[in-house]
Coordinates of C-alpha atoms in Angstrom, one line a residue:
X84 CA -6.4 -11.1 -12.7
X85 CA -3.3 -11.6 -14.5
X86 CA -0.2 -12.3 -12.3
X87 CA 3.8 -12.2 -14.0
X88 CA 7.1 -13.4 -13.3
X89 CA 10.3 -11.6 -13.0
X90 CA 11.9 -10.8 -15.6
X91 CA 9.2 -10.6 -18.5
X92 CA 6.1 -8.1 -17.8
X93 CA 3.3 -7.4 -19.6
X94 CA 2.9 -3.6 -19.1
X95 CA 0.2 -3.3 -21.4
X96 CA -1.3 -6.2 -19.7
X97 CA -1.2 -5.0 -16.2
X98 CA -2.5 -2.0 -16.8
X99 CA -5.1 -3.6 -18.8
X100 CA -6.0 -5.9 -15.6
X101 CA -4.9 -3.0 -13.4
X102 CA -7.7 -1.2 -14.9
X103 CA -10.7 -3.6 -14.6
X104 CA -9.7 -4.5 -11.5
X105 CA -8.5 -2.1 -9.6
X106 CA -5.5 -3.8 -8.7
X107 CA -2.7 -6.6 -10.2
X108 CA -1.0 -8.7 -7.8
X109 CA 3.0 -9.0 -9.6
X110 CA 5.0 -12.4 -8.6
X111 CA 8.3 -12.0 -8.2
X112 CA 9.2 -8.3 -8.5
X113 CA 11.6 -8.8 -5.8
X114 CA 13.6 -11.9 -5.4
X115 CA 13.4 -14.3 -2.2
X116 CA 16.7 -13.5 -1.1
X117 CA 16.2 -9.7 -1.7
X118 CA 12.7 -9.7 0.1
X119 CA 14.2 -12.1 3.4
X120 CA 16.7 -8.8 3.0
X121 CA 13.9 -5.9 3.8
X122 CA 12.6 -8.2 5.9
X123 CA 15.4 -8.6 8.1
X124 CA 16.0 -4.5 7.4
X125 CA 12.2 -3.7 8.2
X126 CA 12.3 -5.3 11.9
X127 CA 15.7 -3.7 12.8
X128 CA 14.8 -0.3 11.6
X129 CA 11.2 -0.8 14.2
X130 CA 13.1 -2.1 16.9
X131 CA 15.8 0.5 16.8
X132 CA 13.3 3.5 16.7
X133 CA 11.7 1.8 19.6
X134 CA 8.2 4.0 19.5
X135 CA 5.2 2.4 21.5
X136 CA 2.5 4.0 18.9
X137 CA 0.2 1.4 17.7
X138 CA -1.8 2.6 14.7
X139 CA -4.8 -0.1 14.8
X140 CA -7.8 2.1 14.1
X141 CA -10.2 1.7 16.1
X142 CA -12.9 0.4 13.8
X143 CA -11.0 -2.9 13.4
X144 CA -12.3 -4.5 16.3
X145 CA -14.9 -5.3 14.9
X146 CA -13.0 -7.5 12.5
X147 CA -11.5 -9.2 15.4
X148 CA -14.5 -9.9 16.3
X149 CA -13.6 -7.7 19.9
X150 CA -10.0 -9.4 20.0
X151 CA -7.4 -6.9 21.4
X152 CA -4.9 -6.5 18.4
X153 CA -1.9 -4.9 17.8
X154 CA 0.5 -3.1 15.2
X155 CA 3.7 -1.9 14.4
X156 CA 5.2 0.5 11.9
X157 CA 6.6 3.8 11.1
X158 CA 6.0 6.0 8.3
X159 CA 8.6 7.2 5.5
X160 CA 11.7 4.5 6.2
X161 CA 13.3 5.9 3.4
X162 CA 14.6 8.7 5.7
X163 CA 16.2 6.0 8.2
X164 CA 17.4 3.6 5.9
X165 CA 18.9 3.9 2.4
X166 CA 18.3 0.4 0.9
X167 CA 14.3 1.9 0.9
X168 CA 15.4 4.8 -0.9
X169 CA 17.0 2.6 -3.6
X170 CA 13.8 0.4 -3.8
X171 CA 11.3 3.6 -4.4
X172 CA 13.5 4.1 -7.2
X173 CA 13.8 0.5 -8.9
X174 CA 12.7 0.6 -12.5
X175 CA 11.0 -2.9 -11.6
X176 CA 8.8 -1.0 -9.1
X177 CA 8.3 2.5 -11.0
X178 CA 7.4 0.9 -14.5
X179 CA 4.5 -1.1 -13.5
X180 CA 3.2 1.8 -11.3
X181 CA 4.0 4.3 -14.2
X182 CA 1.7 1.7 -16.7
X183 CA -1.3 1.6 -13.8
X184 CA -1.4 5.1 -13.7
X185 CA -1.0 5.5 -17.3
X186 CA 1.8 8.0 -17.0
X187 CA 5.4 7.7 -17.3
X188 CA 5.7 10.3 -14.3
X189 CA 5.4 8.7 -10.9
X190 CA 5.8 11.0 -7.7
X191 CA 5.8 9.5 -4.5
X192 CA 3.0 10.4 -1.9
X193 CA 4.0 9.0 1.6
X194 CA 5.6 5.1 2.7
X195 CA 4.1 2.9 5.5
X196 CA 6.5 -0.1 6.8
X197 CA 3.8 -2.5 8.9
X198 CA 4.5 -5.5 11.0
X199 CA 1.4 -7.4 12.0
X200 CA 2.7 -9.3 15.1
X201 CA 2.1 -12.9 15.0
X202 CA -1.3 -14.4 17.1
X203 CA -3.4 -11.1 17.0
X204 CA -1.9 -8.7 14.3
X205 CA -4.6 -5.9 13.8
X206 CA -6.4 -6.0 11.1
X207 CA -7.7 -3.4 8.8
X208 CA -11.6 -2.3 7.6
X209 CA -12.8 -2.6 4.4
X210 CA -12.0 1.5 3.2
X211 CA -11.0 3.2 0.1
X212 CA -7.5 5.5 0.6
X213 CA -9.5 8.2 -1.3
X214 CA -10.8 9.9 2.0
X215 CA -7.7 10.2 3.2
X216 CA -6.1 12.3 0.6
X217 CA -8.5 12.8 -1.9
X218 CA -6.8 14.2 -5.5
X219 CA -8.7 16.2 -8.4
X220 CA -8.6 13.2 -11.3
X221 CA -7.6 10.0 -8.9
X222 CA -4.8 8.9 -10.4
X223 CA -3.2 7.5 -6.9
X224 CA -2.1 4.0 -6.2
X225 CA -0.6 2.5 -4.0
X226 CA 1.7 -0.6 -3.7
X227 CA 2.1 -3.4 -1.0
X228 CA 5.7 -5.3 -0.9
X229 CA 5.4 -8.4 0.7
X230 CA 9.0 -8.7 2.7
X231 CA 7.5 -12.2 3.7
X232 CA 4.6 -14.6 3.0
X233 CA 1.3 -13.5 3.4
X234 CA -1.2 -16.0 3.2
X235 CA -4.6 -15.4 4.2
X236 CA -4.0 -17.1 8.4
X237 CA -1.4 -13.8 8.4
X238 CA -4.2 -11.1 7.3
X239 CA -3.4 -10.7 3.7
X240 CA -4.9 -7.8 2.2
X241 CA -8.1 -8.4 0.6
X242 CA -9.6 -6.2 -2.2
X243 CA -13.4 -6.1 -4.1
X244 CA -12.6 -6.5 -7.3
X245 CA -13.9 -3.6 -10.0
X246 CA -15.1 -1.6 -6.8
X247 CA -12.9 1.4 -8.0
X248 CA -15.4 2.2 -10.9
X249 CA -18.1 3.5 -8.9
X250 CA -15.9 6.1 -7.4
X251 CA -15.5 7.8 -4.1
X252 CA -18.1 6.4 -1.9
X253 CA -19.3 7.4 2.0
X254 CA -17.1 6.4 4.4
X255 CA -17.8 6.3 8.5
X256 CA -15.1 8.4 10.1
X257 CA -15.5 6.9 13.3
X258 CA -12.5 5.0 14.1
X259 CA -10.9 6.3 11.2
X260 CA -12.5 6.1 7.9
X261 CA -14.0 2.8 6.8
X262 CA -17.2 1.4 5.0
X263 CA -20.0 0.4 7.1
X264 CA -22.1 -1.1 4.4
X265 CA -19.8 -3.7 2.6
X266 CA -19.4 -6.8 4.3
X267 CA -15.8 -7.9 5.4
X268 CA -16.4 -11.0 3.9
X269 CA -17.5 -10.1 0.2
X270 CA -13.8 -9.1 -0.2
X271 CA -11.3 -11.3 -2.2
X272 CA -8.1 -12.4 -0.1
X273 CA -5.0 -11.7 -2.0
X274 CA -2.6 -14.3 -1.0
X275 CA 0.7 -13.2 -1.3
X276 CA 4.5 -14.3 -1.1
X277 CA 7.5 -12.9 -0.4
X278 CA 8.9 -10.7 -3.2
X279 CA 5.4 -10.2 -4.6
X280 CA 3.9 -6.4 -4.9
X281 CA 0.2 -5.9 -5.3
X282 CA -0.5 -2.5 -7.1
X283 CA -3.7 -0.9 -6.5
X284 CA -6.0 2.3 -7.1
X285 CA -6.5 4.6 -3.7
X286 CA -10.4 4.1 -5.1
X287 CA -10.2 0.5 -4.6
X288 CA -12.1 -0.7 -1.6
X289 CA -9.6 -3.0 0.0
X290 CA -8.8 -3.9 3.6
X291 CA -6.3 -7.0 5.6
X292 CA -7.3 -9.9 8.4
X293 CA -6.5 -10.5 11.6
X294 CA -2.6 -12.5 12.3
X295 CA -3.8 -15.5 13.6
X296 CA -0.6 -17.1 12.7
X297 CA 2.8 -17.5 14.7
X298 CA 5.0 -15.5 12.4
X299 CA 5.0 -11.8 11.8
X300 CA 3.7 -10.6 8.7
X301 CA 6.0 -7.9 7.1
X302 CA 5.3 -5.1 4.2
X303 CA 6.1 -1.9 3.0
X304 CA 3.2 0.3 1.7
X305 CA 4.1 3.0 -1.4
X306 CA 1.6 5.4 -1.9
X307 CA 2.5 7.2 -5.3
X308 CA 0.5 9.3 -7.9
X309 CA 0.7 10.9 -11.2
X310 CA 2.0 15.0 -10.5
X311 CA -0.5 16.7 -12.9
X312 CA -2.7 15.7 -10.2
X313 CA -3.5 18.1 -7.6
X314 CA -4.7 16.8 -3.9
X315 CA -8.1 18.9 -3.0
X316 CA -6.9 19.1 0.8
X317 CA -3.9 19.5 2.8
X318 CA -3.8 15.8 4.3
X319 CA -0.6 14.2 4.7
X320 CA 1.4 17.1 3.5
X321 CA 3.5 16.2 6.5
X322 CA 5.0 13.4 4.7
X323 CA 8.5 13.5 4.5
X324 CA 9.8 13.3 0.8
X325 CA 6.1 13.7 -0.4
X326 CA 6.4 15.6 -4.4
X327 CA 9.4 13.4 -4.7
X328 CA 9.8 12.1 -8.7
X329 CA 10.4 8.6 -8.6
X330 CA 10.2 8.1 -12.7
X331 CA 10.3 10.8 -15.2
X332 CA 9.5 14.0 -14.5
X333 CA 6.7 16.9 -13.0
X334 CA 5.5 18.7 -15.8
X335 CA 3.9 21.2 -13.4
X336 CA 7.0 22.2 -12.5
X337 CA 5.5 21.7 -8.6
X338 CA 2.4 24.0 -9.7
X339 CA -0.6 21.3 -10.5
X340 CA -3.2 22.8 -11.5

């Protein structure tokens, strides 16, 4: 795994890595002082929308080993904040997702801002994204900012490496899609500090710990895709701004085929 520092970036490199991987962790892409920024942003925009839904699935107690967890978030902040908005559309963010993809066209899918509380944050089953809105070619990623550190006591997300090669694979919908049949523990923690982005394919079988720490753990998920490729069902088509260009253009004029 090849990991770079602000300013100089391999593209060619990352995607290399990106591609026998399945994912590239980036140092750096954001600055300390901008990430303590979206951190600060990313609790004030949760505690001002004040909603009591917890979206732990219900398969992850059995990574807490029964241990009541919990979770907060809310999907799409770029419609309640504008500094999210500006950061979908940061040339530091959309060229390494336009050189994993292999396109220069990124269009954004959907945005998930998580806080893991601190003590019993929930943790998430090993899954691939794939089930969830499965695409024609699978050219979907997704990236995770890290508004603060993640180190593995916070639940940092952990990935099996090269697992995207095999493809979609069989996932248990009970409790919300997840794999049954790969243990929890073969998977890699990706360590992770604040400013750092870890780029990933949505065929990537990935998943994040339990907080046992005393601080919150803070991130912003970025689901993006190439827009030649069509989805193959209807899921998440709710998602505010979803089709939105966040680097060059849609040569499908909204009409994939």
């Amino acid at each position: 795994m090849t990991t770079l520092t602000t300013p100089t970036r391999d593209l060619d490199q990352l995607a290399a890595d990106h591609a026998r991987d399945g994912f590239v962790l980036v140092k750096g892409l954001l600055s300390k002082e901008e990430a303590a920024a979206y951190r600060a942003r990313s609790h004030d925009l949760i505690d001002r929308l004040n909603r009591n839904d917890d979206p732990t699935w219900a398969s992850a107690a059995d990574v807490a080993m029964g241990q009541a967890t919990s979770l907060r978030h809310v999907h799409d902040a770029q419609f309640y904040d504008a500094a999210f908005g500006r950061l979908l559309l940061d040339p530091r963010f959309t060229e390494v997702a336009g050189a994993v993809l292999g396109t220069p066209n990124v269009q954004l899918h959907h945005t998930k801002l998580f806080i893991k509380p601190p003590e019993n944050g929930s943790p998430f089953p090993l899954h691939q994204d794939h089930p969830f809105f499965p695409h024609k070619y699978h050219r979907v990623g997704a990236a995770i900012f890290h508004f603060d550190d993640a180190p593995d006591e916070k639940g940092c997300v952990r990935v099996i490496p090269g697992s995207h090669t095999s493809g979609p694979r069989e996932h248990s919908a009970e409790g919300s899609f997840h794999l049954t049949d790969v243990p929890f523990s073969d998977a890699v923690p990706q360590p992770a500090e604040a400013g750092d982005v870890l780029f990933f394919s949505y065929l990537t079988v990935h998943g994040s710990g339990l907080n046992t720490s005393n601080e919150a753990r803070t991130t912003w998920l970025v689901q993006y895709r190439d827009p030649a490729d069509p989805p193959l069902t209807d899921q998440h088509s709710g998602s505010l701004g979803q089709g939105m260009i966040l680097a060059g253009v849609d040569p499908t004029n909204r009409n994939p085929q």
